[in-house]
Tab-separated table of C-alpha atoms in Angstrom:
chain	number	residue	atom	x	y	z
Y	15	MET	CA	321.676	131.409	18.773
Y	16	LEU	CA	321.078	129.611	22.100
Y	17	PRO	CA	317.883	127.570	22.607
Y	18	VAL	CA	315.260	129.452	24.578
Y	19	LEU	CA	315.582	127.293	27.718
Y	20	GLU	CA	319.314	127.977	27.908
Y	21	ASN	CA	318.441	131.640	28.345
Y	22	LEU	CA	316.376	130.808	31.449
Y	23	PRO	CA	318.974	129.588	33.974
Y	24	ASN	CA	316.650	130.040	36.975
Y	25	LEU	CA	313.970	127.774	35.519
Y	26	ASP	CA	313.696	124.104	36.504
Y	27	THR	CA	313.251	122.749	32.991
Y	28	ALA	CA	312.178	119.309	34.262
Y	29	LEU	CA	309.062	120.936	35.720
Y	30	PHE	CA	308.430	123.367	32.886
Y	31	ALA	CA	305.448	122.318	30.757
Y	32	PRO	CA	304.399	125.009	28.274
Y	33	PRO	CA	300.980	124.571	26.636
Y	34	SER	CA	300.910	122.447	23.534
Y	35	ALA	CA	298.329	121.338	21.000
Y	36	SER	CA	299.078	117.679	21.724
Y	37	ALA	CA	298.203	118.161	25.406
Y	38	LEU	CA	294.815	119.619	24.531
Y	39	GLN	CA	293.977	116.701	22.248
Y	40	ALA	CA	293.824	114.387	25.275
Y	41	PHE	CA	290.651	116.024	26.625
Y	42	ARG	CA	287.238	114.513	25.955
Y	43	PRO	CA	284.078	116.498	26.711
Y	44	SER	CA	281.852	115.282	29.541
Y	45	ALA	CA	278.354	114.142	28.608
Y	46	HIS	CA	276.542	115.097	31.834
Y	47	ALA	CA	274.683	118.366	32.321
Y	48	PRO	CA	276.763	121.278	33.648
Y	49	ARG	CA	276.423	121.414	37.448
Y	50	MET	CA	275.665	124.880	38.826
Y	51	LEU	CA	275.535	126.053	42.448
Y	52	LEU	CA	273.650	129.262	43.225
Y	53	LEU	CA	274.336	131.403	46.317
Y	54	TYR	CA	272.326	134.479	47.329
Y	55	GLY	CA	272.921	137.068	50.020
Y	56	SER	CA	269.720	137.774	51.925
Y	57	VAL	CA	267.374	135.856	54.225
Y	58	ARG	CA	264.447	138.290	54.127
Y	59	GLU	CA	261.038	136.752	53.446
Y	60	ARG	CA	260.851	138.575	50.100
Y	61	SER	CA	264.509	138.559	49.188
Y	62	TYR	CA	265.143	140.018	45.748
Y	63	SER	CA	268.581	138.406	45.551
Y	64	ARG	CA	266.864	135.062	46.159
Y	65	LEU	CA	264.189	135.812	43.556
Y	66	LEU	CA	266.857	136.783	41.017
Y	67	SER	CA	268.823	133.646	41.888
Y	68	GLU	CA	265.704	131.517	41.393
Y	69	GLU	CA	265.099	133.144	38.010
Y	70	ALA	CA	268.698	132.402	37.067
Y	71	ALA	CA	268.231	128.767	38.097
Y	72	ARG	CA	265.182	128.455	35.822
Y	73	LEU	CA	267.178	129.870	32.928
Y	74	LEU	CA	270.109	127.548	33.576
Y	75	GLN	CA	267.791	124.548	33.670
Y	76	ALA	CA	266.227	125.655	30.374
Y	77	MET	CA	269.745	125.762	28.940
Y	78	GLY	CA	270.390	122.160	29.988
Y	79	ALA	CA	272.198	122.674	33.297
Y	80	GLU	CA	271.570	120.954	36.633
Y	81	THR	CA	271.187	123.453	39.466
Y	82	LYS	CA	271.313	123.409	43.252
Y	83	THR	CA	270.711	126.401	45.516
Y	84	PHE	CA	272.173	126.813	48.997
Y	85	ASP	CA	269.843	128.277	51.632
Y	86	PRO	CA	272.039	130.476	53.900
Y	87	ARG	CA	269.597	130.403	56.808
Y	88	GLY	CA	271.264	128.746	59.783
Y	89	LEU	CA	274.807	129.118	58.472
Y	90	PRO	CA	276.971	130.315	61.395
Y	91	LEU	CA	279.385	133.196	61.170
Y	92	PRO	CA	282.876	132.184	60.014
Y	93	ASP	CA	284.966	130.912	62.963
Y	94	ASP	CA	281.878	130.915	65.217
Y	95	ALA	CA	281.339	127.159	64.750
Y	96	PRO	CA	283.467	124.139	63.815
Y	97	ASP	CA	283.848	122.999	60.220
Y	98	SER	CA	281.701	119.984	61.140
Y	99	HIS	CA	278.587	122.174	61.485
Y	100	PRO	CA	275.848	120.662	59.242
Y	101	LYS	CA	275.283	123.863	57.238
Y	102	VAL	CA	279.011	124.300	56.672
Y	103	GLN	CA	279.322	120.710	55.497
Y	104	GLU	CA	276.312	121.135	53.205
Y	105	LEU	CA	277.830	124.248	51.613
Y	106	ARG	CA	281.257	122.660	51.140
Y	107	GLN	CA	279.814	119.503	49.595
Y	108	LEU	CA	277.799	121.605	47.150
Y	109	ALA	CA	280.913	123.622	46.259
Y	110	GLN	CA	282.783	120.407	45.459
Y	111	TRP	CA	279.838	119.087	43.413
Y	112	ALA	CA	279.517	122.225	41.298
Y	113	GLU	CA	281.322	122.939	38.038
Y	114	GLY	CA	280.136	126.550	38.001
Y	115	MET	CA	278.531	129.005	40.406
Y	116	VAL	CA	276.248	132.040	40.446
Y	117	TRP	CA	276.719	134.541	43.270
Y	118	THR	CA	273.885	137.063	43.740
Y	119	SER	CA	274.059	139.703	46.457
Y	120	PRO	CA	272.044	142.758	47.437
Y	121	GLU	CA	274.053	145.955	47.669
Y	122	ARG	CA	274.031	147.142	51.271
Y	123	HIS	CA	275.967	150.230	52.362
Y	124	GLY	CA	277.750	150.180	49.020
Y	125	ALA	CA	278.958	146.602	49.355
Y	126	MET	CA	277.927	142.961	49.300
Y	127	THR	CA	276.057	141.707	52.359
Y	128	GLY	CA	277.679	139.937	55.280
Y	129	ILE	CA	275.483	136.923	54.528
Y	130	MET	CA	277.020	136.685	51.043
Y	131	LYS	CA	280.569	137.115	52.339
Y	132	SER	CA	280.065	134.528	55.098
Y	133	GLN	CA	279.103	131.863	52.580
Y	134	ILE	CA	282.215	132.515	50.512
Y	135	ASP	CA	284.415	132.640	53.618
Y	136	TRP	CA	283.219	129.182	54.677
Y	137	ILE	CA	284.407	127.686	51.368
Y	138	PRO	CA	288.140	126.936	51.731
Y	139	LEU	CA	290.716	127.406	49.001
Y	140	ALA	CA	291.849	123.866	49.738
Y	141	ASP	CA	290.297	121.001	51.691
Y	142	GLY	CA	293.018	118.383	51.863
Y	143	ALA	CA	293.850	117.504	48.267
Y	144	VAL	CA	290.565	118.991	47.003
Y	145	ARG	CA	290.223	122.606	45.863
Y	146	PRO	CA	286.473	123.299	45.889
Y	147	THR	CA	286.537	126.418	43.701
Y	148	GLN	CA	289.746	126.453	41.650
Y	149	GLY	CA	289.171	126.366	37.903
Y	150	LYS	CA	285.380	126.488	38.183
Y	151	THR	CA	283.318	129.101	36.393
Y	152	LEU	CA	281.521	131.949	38.140
Y	153	ALA	CA	278.801	134.446	37.222
Y	154	LEU	CA	278.050	137.534	39.338
Y	155	MET	CA	274.820	139.462	39.903
Y	156	GLN	CA	273.517	142.079	42.314
Y	157	VAL	CA	270.244	143.769	43.186
Y	158	SER	CA	269.890	147.345	44.379
Y	159	GLY	CA	267.087	149.220	46.100
Y	160	GLY	CA	267.962	152.438	44.289
Y	161	SER	CA	269.797	153.434	41.134
Y	162	GLN	CA	272.029	151.005	39.307
Y	163	SER	CA	275.534	150.490	40.638
Y	164	PHE	CA	278.197	147.809	40.439
Y	165	ASN	CA	279.761	147.965	43.898
Y	166	ALA	CA	278.691	144.482	44.978
Y	167	VAL	CA	279.590	142.720	41.727
Y	168	ASN	CA	282.962	144.485	41.681
Y	169	GLN	CA	283.702	143.155	45.162
Y	170	LEU	CA	282.480	139.707	44.214
Y	171	ARG	CA	284.768	139.743	41.185
Y	172	VAL	CA	287.769	140.320	43.462
Y	173	LEU	CA	286.648	137.385	45.617
Y	174	GLY	CA	286.148	135.171	42.570
Y	175	ARG	CA	289.719	135.856	41.500
Y	176	TRP	CA	290.954	135.165	45.038
Y	177	MET	CA	289.087	131.843	45.020
Y	178	ARG	CA	290.882	131.054	41.728
Y	179	MET	CA	287.659	130.853	39.765
Y	180	LEU	CA	287.153	131.563	36.053
Y	181	THR	CA	284.859	134.575	36.467
Y	182	ILE	CA	283.030	135.304	33.228
Y	183	PRO	CA	283.210	138.830	31.752
Y	184	ASN	CA	279.460	139.514	31.730
Y	185	GLN	CA	277.554	140.455	34.902
Y	186	SER	CA	274.155	141.756	35.966
Y	187	SER	CA	273.081	144.632	38.203
Y	188	VAL	CA	269.324	145.080	38.711
Y	189	ALA	CA	268.373	148.561	39.913
Y	190	LYS	CA	265.198	149.224	41.949
Y	191	ALA	CA	264.686	145.490	42.189
Y	192	PHE	CA	261.342	145.941	43.970
Y	193	LEU	CA	259.911	147.106	40.626
Y	194	GLU	CA	261.326	144.210	38.584
Y	195	PHE	CA	259.440	141.257	40.114
Y	196	ASP	CA	255.720	140.502	40.127
Y	197	GLU	CA	253.659	139.320	43.098
Y	198	ALA	CA	254.504	135.701	42.313
Y	199	GLY	CA	258.218	136.486	42.505
Y	200	ARG	CA	258.868	136.171	38.772
Y	201	MET	CA	261.080	138.690	37.012
Y	202	LYS	CA	259.227	140.979	34.629
Y	203	PRO	CA	260.281	141.413	30.983
Y	204	SER	CA	262.876	144.196	30.718
Y	205	ALA	CA	266.395	145.009	29.603
Y	206	TYR	CA	267.484	143.816	33.049
Y	207	TYR	CA	265.884	140.431	32.434
Y	208	ASP	CA	267.533	140.151	29.017
Y	209	ARG	CA	270.893	140.856	30.643
Y	210	VAL	CA	270.337	138.037	33.157
Y	211	VAL	CA	269.631	135.694	30.231
Y	212	ASP	CA	272.883	136.854	28.597
Y	213	VAL	CA	274.868	136.191	31.772
Y	214	MET	CA	273.464	132.698	32.293
Y	215	GLU	CA	274.013	131.840	28.635
Y	216	GLU	CA	277.632	132.970	28.874
Y	217	LEU	CA	278.134	131.002	32.094
Y	218	VAL	CA	276.925	127.775	30.474
Y	219	LYS	CA	279.153	128.345	27.434
Y	220	PHE	CA	282.253	129.030	29.525
Y	221	THR	CA	281.520	126.008	31.719
Y	222	LEU	CA	281.165	123.678	28.734
Y	223	LEU	CA	284.413	125.016	27.279
Y	224	THR	CA	286.504	124.792	30.446
Y	225	ARG	CA	285.152	122.180	32.875
Y	226	ASP	CA	287.083	119.243	31.426
Y	227	MET	CA	290.223	121.347	31.005
Y	228	SER	CA	290.205	123.101	34.375
Y	229	PRO	CA	292.894	120.862	35.967
Y	230	TYR	CA	295.138	121.660	33.003
Y	231	LEU	CA	294.236	125.356	32.905
Y	232	VAL	CA	295.099	125.954	36.569
Y	233	ASP	CA	298.167	123.673	36.703
Y	234	ARG	CA	301.024	125.961	37.804
Y	235	TYR	CA	304.785	125.706	37.434
Y	236	SER	CA	305.295	127.216	40.912
Y	237	GLU	CA	303.079	124.583	42.526
Y	238	ARG	CA	304.752	121.715	40.635
Y	239	LYS	CA	308.099	123.050	41.850
Y	240	GLU	CA	306.853	123.330	45.437
Y	241	SER	CA	305.488	119.756	45.364
Y	242	ALA	CA	308.748	118.407	43.918
Y	243	GLU	CA	310.781	120.165	46.610
Y	244	ALA	CA	308.512	118.810	49.368
Y	245	LEU	CA	308.796	115.285	47.968
Y	246	SER	CA	312.588	115.568	47.751
Y	247	LYS	CA	312.728	116.760	51.353
Y	248	ARG	CA	310.665	113.784	52.564
Y	249	VAL	CA	312.849	111.340	50.638
Y	250	ASN	CA	316.010	112.866	52.125
Y	251	GLN	CA	314.590	112.687	55.646
Y	252	ARG	CA	313.779	108.969	55.218
Y	253	SER	CA	317.316	108.238	53.998
Y	254	LEU	CA	318.905	109.773	57.112
């Protein structure tokens, strides 16, 4: 019987690196607190997506994480300002700093808000040799003014996959959000609140499990092949 690789004639075996137990043994867990970036999708004075995001930040801090929240006020529309705009630079630096993210959007017209989408659109898939989102964890939440739905989180999940993020299975959708927060902006005890705790707990767990392995987890054969071909082309051009 032929070895397995001999049955794969279209595979560049020099670039093929299947997972192995020995490769995983090289990883050592980081000692610093998990770094979490929180984005929310409304700039209203009493924004329930912001209040839910703030509650999530408190929970993450109680679970030992370090959190930073981006204020979307003043962020220009995508392509309506240069990448050097201060708010764009602030957002991109936070995305690079983070090891995990929480995206919280209101549902508006059955979808996420434009404010939420603009923030994600300003974060590039690649910035030079740096990929600000690839391999990082992501938790998704939404608030609704009426009955519970999952339109916004479903859209956000598609975006998380597109941004090559490790989007956790659990998610939160808070219906009639105006009833779920007190005058001080704190979330009231409820099944909705318990679900938010579950989501943040799962996010921290997934981040601790994957943050040191993310370069290995997202390392792709196709990209190694593309890089090798580009390098070979440059070498050949220099030799001419």
